[in-house]
Amino acid sequence: MMETDFIVSLMIMYEDESVDVRYSNGSQLQLSSCGGEFLLVKATDPTGHPLQARERVRQRTRFTISTYKELMVAALAFRNKYASRPYLPEELIPAEHKKSFCSIDSDIMWPEFSSCEAELGPGGETIIRSEDGQAALMLSASGEEFSIEFPCRLSQTQNRQRSVECFSRDPDGRPGRQQHPGEMYQSTAVVQHHSCFAYAPTWCYPLSLARHNWMTRVCKLTDVGAEGLCNSALTDKKMNMSDASSEKRRSCLPQALALTCPSPHRHRWKSKDQDLPTELMKVMWCQGVTYRILSGAVSVIEVSPGDGSVIRSNGVLNTYFSHHRPELHSGQVKEISYHLNSLPPDGVGQAYSICSIVNRANRILTCYDQAKQSLNLPATPSCLQEAKEGRGFSKPSMLEENLSSPAPGEHHMNLTHRIEHRSDLVAAELEKIKLFNFLLENSQLQRSERGCVEQRGCSEVEETNESVNESSIAEALRRTSKAIQDIDSLVSAATST
């Protein structure tokens, strides 16, 4: 079977960062969480016996034969784009993408707010570069997602990797720069994609710089009525960001994984008769469109069609989707709301079908929620768990966490951008009411009560339903009334100031 027969039709990354690639000829490639090993299950031979088993190829990624080299390069590129740490074997990195260097520094410094000069990309992106110019953060024209490009040392053996990580730190544990005369290292550029709703805390400061410049440009294009509010918000941001310390301006770059996996016995492969994954999906690529799951109290799906826009489900109201679409000729960002029952029809010359994308996103989100409820048993530890815990990886910043954990300054810029004005504060309180009603309608108590009701006689059914409904409605009305009073007090206090 020739390499050209493998045309990618689907790529999935799970929460343990393992990758599943499907090809149009029926073949399937599975990449381990660490990226160091793969299993290729080839398509059924049409000329073979019906009972003949499918050919299976299992190899170390870095030692793959030339027949599958391009497959592995593409699979690793997808993995490294969304994984917490890249896997960069020297054998699969083209020579023109390698750079030699003699210093080890895993940290970079971003510029001060006063000296930061943002660049405008060809697609309307806002670009912020580090002080040394080696790393860059690119905020999309929609302001809803961003990517990071940074130099990363190629993967090394496990012992050498640990020694490098130790030498790149000062004795007190702080990042430092160690020089090794005569010793050269290889690096390559890595690009990671993130959602502005979920990202590692190390990107908070550069993202706040990009957001400020993005908002400054957008506010200049808004109507006169909103100009005063924009200027006030930008002034507040300037006061908070101008006093940023050097520690806040420092970002610890993700380091490449070791060449050899510390726990190869934890590599898991799906068999032919068990195609259901034991891990939840994190990212899916299909027909040029990327679907990303943002896990939280209420799961959200985020869609990147590839034109710089972002389509996102509206949390509890998951039948509604918001489309953040930038207009390059005007620089403004339009927000369009869709409902599953009234999606716009496809037009002539459209780059993609909004109807198809939103319907697929809804199916993915529904399947994800169902799988999340069915996977009650604790997940088997992946081969990356030990490495992540050893390096102290932080949980990505989520919007729900920001609502409950306020922080000074620009540490939570993604929340500040969402809740800047009084109207946004009221909307946030209303969202809490919607979330409460959602939890009330889907509470385990009511489900258990309904299960008991179905097993009793008809007379008991009516009596039990009446008592449950009365108590639930009374509690809902009490909490809703309390929330409305809080909103009134908030608005009154904000008006008086």
CSV table of C-alpha atoms in Angstrom, one decimal:
chain,number,residue,atom,x,y,z
A,1,MET,CA,0.0,0.0,0.0
A,2,MET,CA,1.5,3.3,-1.1
A,3,GLU,CA,1.9,6.3,1.2
A,4,THR,CA,-0.4,8.4,-1.2
A,5,ASP,CA,-3.3,6.2,-0.3
A,6,PHE,CA,-3.4,7.6,3.2
A,7,ILE,CA,-5.6,10.7,2.9
A,8,VAL,CA,-6.6,12.1,6.3
A,9,SER,CA,-10.3,12.3,6.9
A,10,LEU,CA,-10.5,12.7,10.7
A,11,MET,CA,-8.1,13.5,13.5
A,12,ILE,CA,-9.0,13.3,17.2
A,13,MET,CA,-7.0,14.2,20.3
A,14,TYR,CA,-8.3,12.9,23.6
A,15,GLU,CA,-7.8,14.4,27.1
A,16,ASP,CA,-4.9,12.2,27.8
A,17,GLU,CA,-3.3,13.7,24.7
A,18,SER,CA,-3.3,10.5,22.7
A,19,VAL,CA,-4.2,10.9,19.0
A,20,ASP,CA,-6.5,8.9,16.7
A,21,VAL,CA,-6.2,9.5,12.9
A,22,ARG,CA,-8.6,8.0,10.4
A,23,TYR,CA,-7.8,7.8,6.7
A,24,SER,CA,-10.1,7.7,3.7
A,25,ASN,CA,-9.0,4.2,2.7
A,26,GLY,CA,-10.2,2.7,6.1
A,27,SER,CA,-6.8,2.7,7.9
A,28,GLN,CA,-6.4,4.0,11.4
A,29,LEU,CA,-3.3,5.4,13.2
A,30,GLN,CA,-3.1,5.6,17.0
A,31,LEU,CA,-0.4,7.7,18.6
A,32,SER,CA,0.4,7.3,22.3
A,33,SER,CA,0.0,10.1,24.8
A,34,CYS,CA,3.7,10.7,24.9
A,35,GLY,CA,4.0,10.6,21.1
A,36,GLY,CA,6.8,8.1,21.3
A,37,GLU,CA,5.0,5.0,19.9
A,38,PHE,CA,2.3,4.4,17.3
A,39,LEU,CA,0.0,1.6,16.1
A,40,LEU,CA,-1.2,1.6,12.4
A,41,VAL,CA,-4.1,-0.7,11.6
A,42,LYS,CA,-4.2,-0.9,7.8
A,43,ALA,CA,-7.4,-1.2,5.8
A,44,THR,CA,-8.8,-4.6,4.9
A,45,ASP,CA,-7.3,-6.0,1.8
A,46,PRO,CA,-10.1,-6.3,-0.8
A,47,THR,CA,-8.3,-9.2,-2.5
A,48,GLY,CA,-7.7,-11.1,0.7
A,49,HIS,CA,-9.8,-13.7,2.5
A,50,PRO,CA,-12.9,-12.2,4.4
A,51,LEU,CA,-11.7,-13.7,7.6
A,52,GLN,CA,-8.1,-12.4,7.2
A,53,ALA,CA,-7.1,-10.1,10.0
A,54,ARG,CA,-6.1,-6.5,9.2
A,55,GLU,CA,-2.4,-5.8,9.1
A,56,ARG,CA,-1.1,-4.0,12.2
A,57,VAL,CA,2.2,-2.1,12.4
A,58,ARG,CA,3.5,-1.0,15.8
A,59,GLN,CA,6.7,1.0,15.9
A,60,ARG,CA,8.7,3.6,17.8
A,61,THR,CA,7.8,7.0,16.3
A,62,ARG,CA,11.3,8.2,15.8
A,63,PHE,CA,12.4,4.9,14.1
A,64,THR,CA,9.5,4.7,11.7
A,65,ILE,CA,10.3,3.5,8.2
A,66,SER,CA,10.2,5.9,5.3
A,67,THR,CA,6.8,4.5,4.2
A,68,TYR,CA,5.1,6.0,7.2
A,69,LYS,CA,7.3,9.0,7.8
A,70,GLU,CA,4.9,11.5,6.3
A,71,LEU,CA,2.0,10.1,8.3
A,72,MET,CA,3.9,10.5,11.5
A,73,VAL,CA,5.0,14.1,10.7
A,74,ALA,CA,1.4,15.0,10.1
A,75,ALA,CA,0.1,13.2,13.2
A,76,LEU,CA,2.8,14.8,15.4
A,77,ALA,CA,2.1,18.3,14.0
A,78,PHE,CA,-1.6,17.9,15.0
A,79,ARG,CA,-0.6,16.6,18.4
A,80,ASN,CA,2.0,19.3,19.2
A,81,LYS,CA,-0.4,22.0,18.2
A,82,TYR,CA,-2.8,21.2,21.1
A,83,ALA,CA,-0.7,19.2,23.6
A,84,SER,CA,0.7,20.7,26.8
A,85,ARG,CA,4.2,19.5,25.8
A,86,PRO,CA,5.5,18.7,22.3
A,87,TYR,CA,7.3,15.6,21.2
A,88,LEU,CA,10.2,16.6,18.9
A,89,PRO,CA,12.3,13.6,17.7
A,90,GLU,CA,15.3,14.8,15.7
A,91,GLU,CA,14.7,12.1,13.1
A,92,LEU,CA,11.4,13.6,12.0
A,93,ILE,CA,12.3,17.3,12.1
A,94,PRO,CA,13.5,18.6,8.6
A,95,ALA,CA,17.0,20.1,8.6
A,96,GLU,CA,15.7,23.5,7.4
A,97,HIS,CA,13.5,23.7,10.5
A,98,LYS,CA,16.4,23.1,13.0
A,99,LYS,CA,18.5,25.8,14.6
A,100,SER,CA,21.7,25.4,16.7
A,101,PHE,CA,22.2,27.3,19.9
A,102,CYS,CA,24.6,27.0,22.9
A,103,SER,CA,22.5,28.4,25.8
A,104,ILE,CA,19.7,26.9,27.8
A,105,ASP,CA,16.9,29.2,28.9
A,106,SER,CA,13.4,27.9,29.3
A,107,ASP,CA,11.9,31.3,30.2
A,108,ILE,CA,11.2,34.4,28.2
A,109,MET,CA,10.4,38.0,29.2
A,110,TRP,CA,7.6,40.0,27.6
A,111,PRO,CA,7.9,43.8,27.2
A,112,GLU,CA,6.5,46.3,29.6
A,113,PHE,CA,3.1,47.8,28.9
A,114,SER,CA,4.6,51.2,28.1
A,115,SER,CA,7.1,49.8,25.6
A,116,CYS,CA,4.9,47.2,24.0
A,117,GLU,CA,4.5,47.7,20.3
A,118,ALA,CA,1.9,45.3,18.7
A,119,GLU,CA,2.0,44.3,15.1
A,120,LEU,CA,-1.0,43.8,12.8
A,121,GLY,CA,-0.9,40.6,10.9
A,122,PRO,CA,-2.2,40.1,7.3
A,123,GLY,CA,-5.3,38.4,8.6
A,124,GLY,CA,-6.0,41.1,11.2
A,125,GLU,CA,-4.1,39.3,14.0
A,126,THR,CA,-2.6,41.2,16.9
A,127,ILE,CA,1.0,40.1,17.3
A,128,ILE,CA,3.0,40.6,20.6
A,129,ARG,CA,6.7,39.6,20.6
A,130,SER,CA,9.0,38.8,23.5
A,131,GLU,CA,11.8,41.1,24.4
A,132,ASP,CA,14.4,38.9,22.7
A,133,GLY,CA,12.1,38.5,19.6
A,134,GLN,CA,12.2,34.7,19.7
A,135,ALA,CA,8.6,34.1,20.9
A,136,ALA,CA,5.4,35.6,19.7
A,137,LEU,CA,1.7,35.6,20.7
A,138,MET,CA,-0.8,36.0,17.9
A,139,LEU,CA,-4.4,37.0,18.9
A,140,SER,CA,-6.9,36.2,16.2
A,141,ALA,CA,-8.9,39.0,14.5
A,142,SER,CA,-12.0,37.8,16.4
A,143,GLY,CA,-10.2,38.2,19.8
A,144,GLU,CA,-11.5,34.7,20.7
A,145,GLU,CA,-8.4,32.5,20.2
A,146,PHE,CA,-4.6,32.8,20.1
A,147,SER,CA,-1.5,31.0,19.1
A,148,ILE,CA,2.0,30.9,20.6
A,149,GLU,CA,5.2,30.4,18.5
A,150,PHE,CA,8.3,29.8,20.5
A,151,PRO,CA,11.7,28.0,20.1
A,152,CYS,CA,11.9,24.6,21.8
A,153,ARG,CA,14.8,22.2,22.3
A,154,LEU,CA,14.5,18.9,20.5
A,155,SER,CA,13.6,15.8,22.6
A,156,GLN,CA,16.4,14.1,24.3
A,157,THR,CA,16.9,10.9,26.2
A,158,GLN,CA,15.3,10.8,29.6
A,159,ASN,CA,18.5,11.2,31.7
A,160,ARG,CA,19.8,14.0,29.5
A,161,GLN,CA,16.4,15.7,29.6
A,162,ARG,CA,16.5,15.8,33.4
A,163,SER,CA,20.0,17.1,33.6
A,164,VAL,CA,19.2,19.9,31.2
A,165,GLU,CA,16.1,20.9,33.2
A,166,CYS,CA,18.2,20.9,36.4
A,167,PHE,CA,21.0,23.1,34.8
A,168,SER,CA,18.4,25.5,33.4
A,169,ARG,CA,17.4,26.5,37.0
A,170,ASP,CA,19.4,28.5,39.6
A,171,PRO,CA,20.1,26.9,42.9
A,172,ASP,CA,17.2,28.7,44.5
A,173,GLY,CA,14.8,27.2,41.9
A,174,ARG,CA,14.4,30.3,39.8
A,175,PRO,CA,14.9,30.2,36.0
A,176,GLY,CA,18.4,31.0,34.9
A,177,ARG,CA,20.8,30.9,31.9
A,178,GLN,CA,23.7,28.3,32.0
A,179,GLN,CA,26.5,28.5,29.3
A,180,HIS,CA,28.2,25.3,28.1
A,181,PRO,CA,31.2,26.3,26.0
A,182,GLY,CA,31.7,24.0,23.0
A,183,GLU,CA,28.4,22.2,23.4
A,184,MET,CA,25.6,22.9,20.9
A,185,TYR,CA,21.9,22.1,21.1
A,186,GLN,CA,19.2,21.8,18.4
A,187,SER,CA,15.9,23.6,18.6
A,188,THR,CA,12.9,24.1,16.3
A,189,ALA,CA,9.9,26.5,16.3
A,190,VAL,CA,6.7,25.2,17.9
A,191,VAL,CA,3.2,26.7,17.4
A,192,GLN,CA,0.5,26.0,19.9
A,193,HIS,CA,-3.1,27.0,19.6
A,194,HIS,CA,-5.3,28.0,22.6
A,195,SER,CA,-8.8,29.3,23.3
A,196,CYS,CA,-9.1,32.6,25.1
A,197,PHE,CA,-11.6,30.7,27.3
A,198,ALA,CA,-9.0,28.1,28.4
A,199,TYR,CA,-5.2,28.5,28.5
A,200,ALA,CA,-2.2,27.9,30.7
A,201,PRO,CA,-1.6,30.7,33.3
A,202,THR,CA,1.9,31.3,31.9
A,203,TRP,CA,0.3,33.1,28.9
A,204,CYS,CA,-1.9,35.5,31.0
A,205,TYR,CA,0.4,38.5,30.8
A,206,PRO,CA,1.2,38.4,27.0
A,207,LEU,CA,-2.4,37.7,26.3
A,208,SER,CA,-3.5,40.8,28.3
A,209,LEU,CA,-1.1,42.9,26.2
A,210,ALA,CA,-2.5,41.5,23.0
A,211,ARG,CA,-6.1,42.0,24.2
A,212,HIS,CA,-5.5,45.6,25.2
A,213,ASN,CA,-4.1,46.4,21.8
A,214,TRP,CA,-6.9,44.5,20.1
A,215,MET,CA,-9.5,46.4,22.2
A,216,THR,CA,-7.9,49.7,21.4
A,217,ARG,CA,-8.2,49.1,17.7
A,218,VAL,CA,-11.7,47.8,18.0
A,219,CYS,CA,-12.9,50.7,20.2
A,220,LYS,CA,-11.7,53.2,17.6
A,221,LEU,CA,-14.1,51.7,15.1
A,222,THR,CA,-17.1,51.5,17.4
A,223,ASP,CA,-19.9,54.1,17.5
A,224,VAL,CA,-19.6,57.3,19.5
A,225,GLY,CA,-21.9,56.1,22.3
A,226,ALA,CA,-19.6,53.3,23.2
A,227,GLU,CA,-16.4,55.3,22.9
A,228,GLY,CA,-16.6,56.7,26.4
A,229,LEU,CA,-17.0,53.2,28.0
A,230,CYS,CA,-14.2,51.8,25.9
A,231,ASN,CA,-11.8,54.6,26.9
A,232,SER,CA,-12.7,54.2,30.6
A,233,ALA,CA,-12.1,50.5,30.4
A,234,LEU,CA,-8.8,51.0,28.6
A,235,THR,CA,-7.6,53.6,31.2
A,236,ASP,CA,-8.3,51.1,34.0
A,237,LYS,CA,-6.3,48.4,32.2
A,238,LYS,CA,-3.4,50.8,31.7
A,239,MET,CA,-3.2,51.6,35.4
A,240,ASN,CA,-3.3,47.9,36.3
A,241,MET,CA,-0.8,46.7,33.6
A,242,SER,CA,1.8,49.5,34.0
A,243,ASP,CA,3.0,48.2,37.4
A,244,ALA,CA,3.6,44.6,36.2
A,245,SER,CA,6.6,43.1,37.9
A,246,SER,CA,9.3,41.1,36.1
A,247,GLU,CA,7.9,37.9,37.5
A,248,LYS,CA,4.5,38.5,35.9
A,249,ARG,CA,6.2,39.4,32.6
A,250,ARG,CA,8.0,36.1,32.6
A,251,SER,CA,6.6,33.0,30.8
A,252,CYS,CA,7.9,29.5,31.3
A,253,LEU,CA,8.0,27.8,27.9
A,254,PRO,CA,6.8,24.3,27.5
A,255,GLN,CA,9.7,21.8,27.2
A,256,ALA,CA,9.8,18.9,24.8
A,257,LEU,CA,9.0,15.4,26.1
A,258,ALA,CA,11.8,12.9,26.5
A,259,LEU,CA,12.6,10.6,23.6
A,260,THR,CA,11.9,7.5,25.6
A,261,CYS,CA,8.6,7.1,27.5
A,262,PRO,CA,9.0,6.5,31.2
A,263,SER,CA,5.8,4.3,31.3
A,264,PRO,CA,5.5,2.4,28.0
A,265,HIS,CA,3.3,-0.2,29.7
A,266,ARG,CA,0.6,2.4,30.0
A,267,HIS,CA,0.2,2.8,26.2
A,268,ARG,CA,-3.3,1.8,25.3
A,269,TRP,CA,-4.6,0.7,21.9
A,270,LYS,CA,-8.2,0.2,20.9
A,271,SER,CA,-8.9,-3.3,19.5
A,272,LYS,CA,-11.0,-4.0,16.5
A,273,ASP,CA,-14.1,-5.1,18.5
A,274,GLN,CA,-13.8,-2.3,21.0
A,275,ASP,CA,-13.7,1.0,19.2
A,276,LEU,CA,-15.2,3.1,22.0
A,277,PRO,CA,-12.5,5.2,23.7
A,278,THR,CA,-12.0,5.3,27.4
A,279,GLU,CA,-10.9,8.9,27.2
A,280,LEU,CA,-13.0,12.0,26.5
A,281,MET,CA,-12.3,14.0,23.4
A,282,LYS,CA,-10.4,17.2,23.5
A,283,VAL,CA,-9.9,18.4,19.9
A,284,MET,CA,-11.2,17.1,16.6
A,285,TRP,CA,-10.3,18.0,13.0
A,286,CYS,CA,-12.7,17.2,10.2
A,287,GLN,CA,-12.8,18.5,6.7
A,288,GLY,CA,-10.6,21.5,7.5
A,289,VAL,CA,-12.7,22.6,10.6
A,290,THR,CA,-11.4,22.3,14.2
A,291,TYR,CA,-13.8,21.4,17.0
A,292,ARG,CA,-12.5,22.0,20.6
A,293,ILE,CA,-14.2,21.0,23.8
A,294,LEU,CA,-13.9,23.4,26.8
A,295,SER,CA,-14.6,21.2,29.8
A,296,GLY,CA,-16.1,22.7,32.9
A,297,ALA,CA,-19.3,22.7,35.0
A,298,VAL,CA,-21.1,23.2,31.7
A,299,SER,CA,-19.3,21.9,28.7
A,300,VAL,CA,-18.8,24.3,25.8
A,301,ILE,CA,-17.7,23.5,22.2
A,302,GLU,CA,-15.7,26.0,20.2
A,303,VAL,CA,-15.4,25.8,16.4
A,304,SER,CA,-12.6,27.3,14.2
A,305,PRO,CA,-13.7,27.1,10.6
A,306,GLY,CA,-10.4,28.3,9.4
A,307,ASP,CA,-11.3,31.9,8.3
A,308,GLY,CA,-10.3,33.6,11.6
A,309,SER,CA,-13.8,33.4,13.0
A,310,VAL,CA,-15.0,31.4,16.0
A,311,ILE,CA,-18.3,29.7,16.6
A,312,ARG,CA,-19.1,28.8,20.3
A,313,SER,CA,-22.0,27.2,22.1
A,314,ASN,CA,-23.6,29.3,24.7
A,315,GLY,CA,-23.1,27.2,27.8
A,316,VAL,CA,-26.3,26.2,29.5
A,317,LEU,CA,-28.3,27.4,26.5
A,318,ASN,CA,-26.5,24.9,24.3
A,319,THR,CA,-29.1,25.1,21.5
A,320,TYR,CA,-27.7,28.6,20.8
A,321,PHE,CA,-24.4,29.3,19.2
A,322,SER,CA,-22.5,32.6,18.8
A,323,HIS,CA,-20.5,33.3,15.7
A,324,HIS,CA,-17.6,35.9,16.2
A,325,ARG,CA,-16.8,36.9,12.7
A,326,PRO,CA,-14.2,39.6,12.0
A,327,GLU,CA,-14.5,41.9,9.0
A,328,LEU,CA,-11.1,42.6,7.5
A,329,HIS,CA,-12.2,45.7,5.5
A,330,SER,CA,-13.6,47.5,8.6
A,331,GLY,CA,-11.7,45.8,11.4
A,332,GLN,CA,-14.9,45.3,13.4
A,333,VAL,CA,-16.1,42.0,14.8
A,334,LYS,CA,-19.7,40.9,14.3
A,335,GLU,CA,-21.4,38.6,16.7
A,336,ILE,CA,-24.2,36.6,15.2
A,337,SER,CA,-26.4,34.2,17.1
A,338,TYR,CA,-27.7,31.0,15.7
A,339,HIS,CA,-30.4,28.5,16.9
A,340,LEU,CA,-30.3,24.9,16.0
A,341,ASN,CA,-33.9,25.1,14.7
A,342,SER,CA,-33.3,28.2,12.5
A,343,LEU,CA,-29.8,27.9,11.0
A,344,PRO,CA,-29.0,30.1,7.9
A,345,PRO,CA,-29.3,28.3,4.5
A,346,ASP,CA,-26.2,27.7,2.5
A,347,GLY,CA,-25.4,30.3,-0.2
A,348,VAL,CA,-23.6,30.3,-3.5
A,349,GLY,CA,-19.8,30.8,-3.1
A,350,GLN,CA,-19.8,30.2,0.7
A,351,ALA,CA,-16.5,29.0,2.0
A,352,TYR,CA,-18.2,26.5,4.4
A,353,SER,CA,-21.7,25.5,5.5
A,354,ILE,CA,-22.7,27.1,8.8
A,355,CYS,CA,-25.6,24.7,9.0
A,356,SER,CA,-23.4,21.6,8.7
A,357,ILE,CA,-20.7,22.9,11.1
A,358,VAL,CA,-23.2,23.9,13.8
A,359,ASN,CA,-25.1,20.7,13.6
A,360,ARG,CA,-21.9,18.6,13.7
A,361,ALA,CA,-20.7,20.7,16.7
A,362,ASN,CA,-24.0,20.0,18.5
A,363,ARG,CA,-23.7,16.3,17.9
A,364,ILE,CA,-20.1,16.3,19.2
A,365,LEU,CA,-21.1,18.2,22.3
A,366,THR,CA,-24.1,15.9,22.9
A,367,CYS,CA,-21.9,12.8,22.6
A,368,TYR,CA,-19.2,14.3,24.8
A,369,ASP,CA,-21.8,15.0,27.6
A,370,GLN,CA,-23.2,11.5,27.3
A,371,ALA,CA,-19.7,10.0,27.4
A,372,LYS,CA,-18.8,12.2,30.4
A,373,GLN,CA,-21.8,10.8,32.4
A,374,SER,CA,-21.1,7.2,31.4
A,375,LEU,CA,-17.4,7.2,32.3
A,376,ASN,CA,-17.9,7.0,36.0
A,377,LEU,CA,-14.9,4.9,36.8
A,378,PRO,CA,-11.6,6.7,37.4
A,379,ALA,CA,-9.5,6.8,34.2
A,380,THR,CA,-6.4,4.7,34.0
A,381,PRO,CA,-3.3,6.9,34.4
A,382,SER,CA,-1.7,7.7,31.1
A,383,CYS,CA,2.1,7.6,30.5
A,384,LEU,CA,2.1,11.5,30.7
A,385,GLN,CA,0.6,11.8,34.1
A,386,GLU,CA,3.9,11.2,36.0
A,387,ALA,CA,5.7,13.7,33.7
A,388,LYS,CA,3.1,16.4,34.2
A,389,GLU,CA,2.9,16.0,38.0
A,390,GLY,CA,6.7,16.0,38.2
A,391,ARG,CA,6.9,19.4,36.4
A,392,GLY,CA,4.0,20.9,38.3
A,393,PHE,CA,1.8,21.6,35.4
A,394,SER,CA,-1.1,24.0,36.2
A,395,LYS,CA,-4.7,23.5,35.3
A,396,PRO,CA,-5.7,25.7,32.3
A,397,SER,CA,-7.4,28.9,33.3
A,398,MET,CA,-11.2,28.6,32.7
A,399,LEU,CA,-13.9,31.2,32.6
A,400,GLU,CA,-15.8,29.4,35.4
A,401,GLU,CA,-12.7,29.4,37.6
A,402,ASN,CA,-12.2,33.1,37.0
A,403,LEU,CA,-15.7,33.9,38.1
A,404,SER,CA,-15.1,32.3,41.5
A,405,SER,CA,-11.4,33.2,41.9
A,406,PRO,CA,-10.9,36.9,41.3
A,407,ALA,CA,-7.3,38.2,41.1
A,408,PRO,CA,-5.8,41.7,40.9
A,409,GLY,CA,-4.5,43.4,37.8
A,410,GLU,CA,-4.6,41.6,34.5
A,411,HIS,CA,-4.1,38.1,35.7
A,412,HIS,CA,-7.6,37.2,34.5
A,413,MET,CA,-7.8,39.3,31.4
A,414,ASN,CA,-10.2,36.9,29.7
A,415,LEU,CA,-12.8,37.5,32.5
A,416,THR,CA,-12.2,41.3,32.6
A,417,HIS,CA,-12.8,41.5,28.9
A,418,ARG,CA,-16.2,39.7,29.3
A,419,ILE,CA,-17.3,41.7,32.4
A,420,GLU,CA,-16.3,45.3,31.9
A,421,HIS,CA,-19.5,47.3,32.1
A,422,ARG,CA,-22.5,47.4,34.4
A,423,SER,CA,-24.7,45.7,31.7
A,424,ASP,CA,-22.2,42.8,31.6
A,425,LEU,CA,-22.3,42.4,35.4
A,426,VAL,CA,-26.1,42.1,35.2
A,427,ALA,CA,-25.8,39.6,32.4
A,428,ALA,CA,-23.3,37.5,34.5
A,429,GLU,CA,-25.9,37.4,37.3
A,430,LEU,CA,-28.6,36.2,34.9
A,431,GLU,CA,-26.2,33.5,33.6
A,432,LYS,CA,-25.9,32.3,37.2
A,433,ILE,CA,-29.7,32.1,37.4
A,434,LYS,CA,-29.8,30.1,34.2
A,435,LEU,CA,-27.1,27.7,35.5
A,436,PHE,CA,-29.1,27.3,38.8
A,437,ASN,CA,-32.2,26.4,36.9
A,438,PHE,CA,-30.3,24.0,34.7
A,439,LEU,CA,-28.8,22.2,37.7
A,440,LEU,CA,-32.2,22.2,39.4
A,441,GLU,CA,-33.9,20.5,36.4
A,442,ASN,CA,-31.1,17.9,36.1
A,443,SER,CA,-30.4,17.3,39.8
A,444,GLN,CA,-29.7,13.8,40.9
A,445,LEU,CA,-32.4,14.2,43.6
A,446,GLN,CA,-35.2,14.7,41.1
A,447,ARG,CA,-33.9,11.8,38.9
A,448,SER,CA,-33.9,9.5,41.9
A,449,GLU,CA,-37.4,10.7,42.9
A,450,ARG,CA,-38.7,10.1,39.4
A,451,GLY,CA,-37.2,6.6,39.5
A,452,CYS,CA,-39.0,5.8,42.7
A,453,VAL,CA,-42.2,7.2,41.4
A,454,GLU,CA,-42.3,5.0,38.4
A,455,GLN,CA,-42.1,1.9,40.7
A,456,ARG,CA,-45.1,2.9,42.8
A,457,GLY,CA,-48.9,2.9,42.2
A,458,CYS,CA,-50.8,5.5,40.3
A,459,SER,CA,-52.1,7.2,43.4
A,460,GLU,CA,-48.6,7.5,44.9
A,461,VAL,CA,-47.3,8.9,41.7
A,462,GLU,CA,-49.6,11.9,41.8
A,463,GLU,CA,-48.9,12.6,45.5
A,464,THR,CA,-45.1,12.3,45.2
A,465,ASN,CA,-44.9,14.5,42.0
A,466,GLU,CA,-47.0,17.2,43.7
A,467,SER,CA,-44.8,17.4,46.8
A,468,VAL,CA,-41.5,17.3,44.8
A,469,ASN,CA,-42.7,19.9,42.3
A,470,GLU,CA,-44.0,22.2,45.1
A,471,SER,CA,-40.8,22.1,47.1
A,472,SER,CA,-38.6,22.5,44.0
A,473,ILE,CA,-40.6,25.5,42.6
A,474,ALA,CA,-40.7,27.2,46.0
A,475,GLU,CA,-36.9,26.8,46.3
A,476,ALA,CA,-36.3,28.0,42.8
A,477,LEU,CA,-38.5,31.1,43.3
A,478,ARG,CA,-36.8,31.9,46.6
A,479,ARG,CA,-33.3,31.8,45.0
A,480,THR,CA,-34.4,33.6,41.9
A,481,SER,CA,-35.9,36.4,44.0
A,482,LYS,CA,-32.7,36.6,46.0
A,483,ALA,CA,-30.6,36.9,42.8
A,484,ILE,CA,-32.9,39.6,41.4
A,485,GLN,CA,-32.5,41.6,44.6
A,486,ASP,CA,-28.7,41.3,44.3
A,487,ILE,CA,-28.9,42.5,40.7
A,488,ASP,CA,-31.0,45.5,41.8
A,489,SER,CA,-28.5,46.3,44.6
A,490,LEU,CA,-25.6,46.0,42.2
A,491,VAL,CA,-27.2,48.3,39.6
A,492,SER,CA,-28.1,50.9,42.3
A,493,ALA,CA,-24.6,50.9,43.7
A,494,ALA,CA,-23.1,51.2,40.3
A,495,THR,CA,-25.4,54.1,39.3
A,496,SER,CA,-24.7,56.0,42.5
A,497,THR,CA,-20.9,55.9,41.9
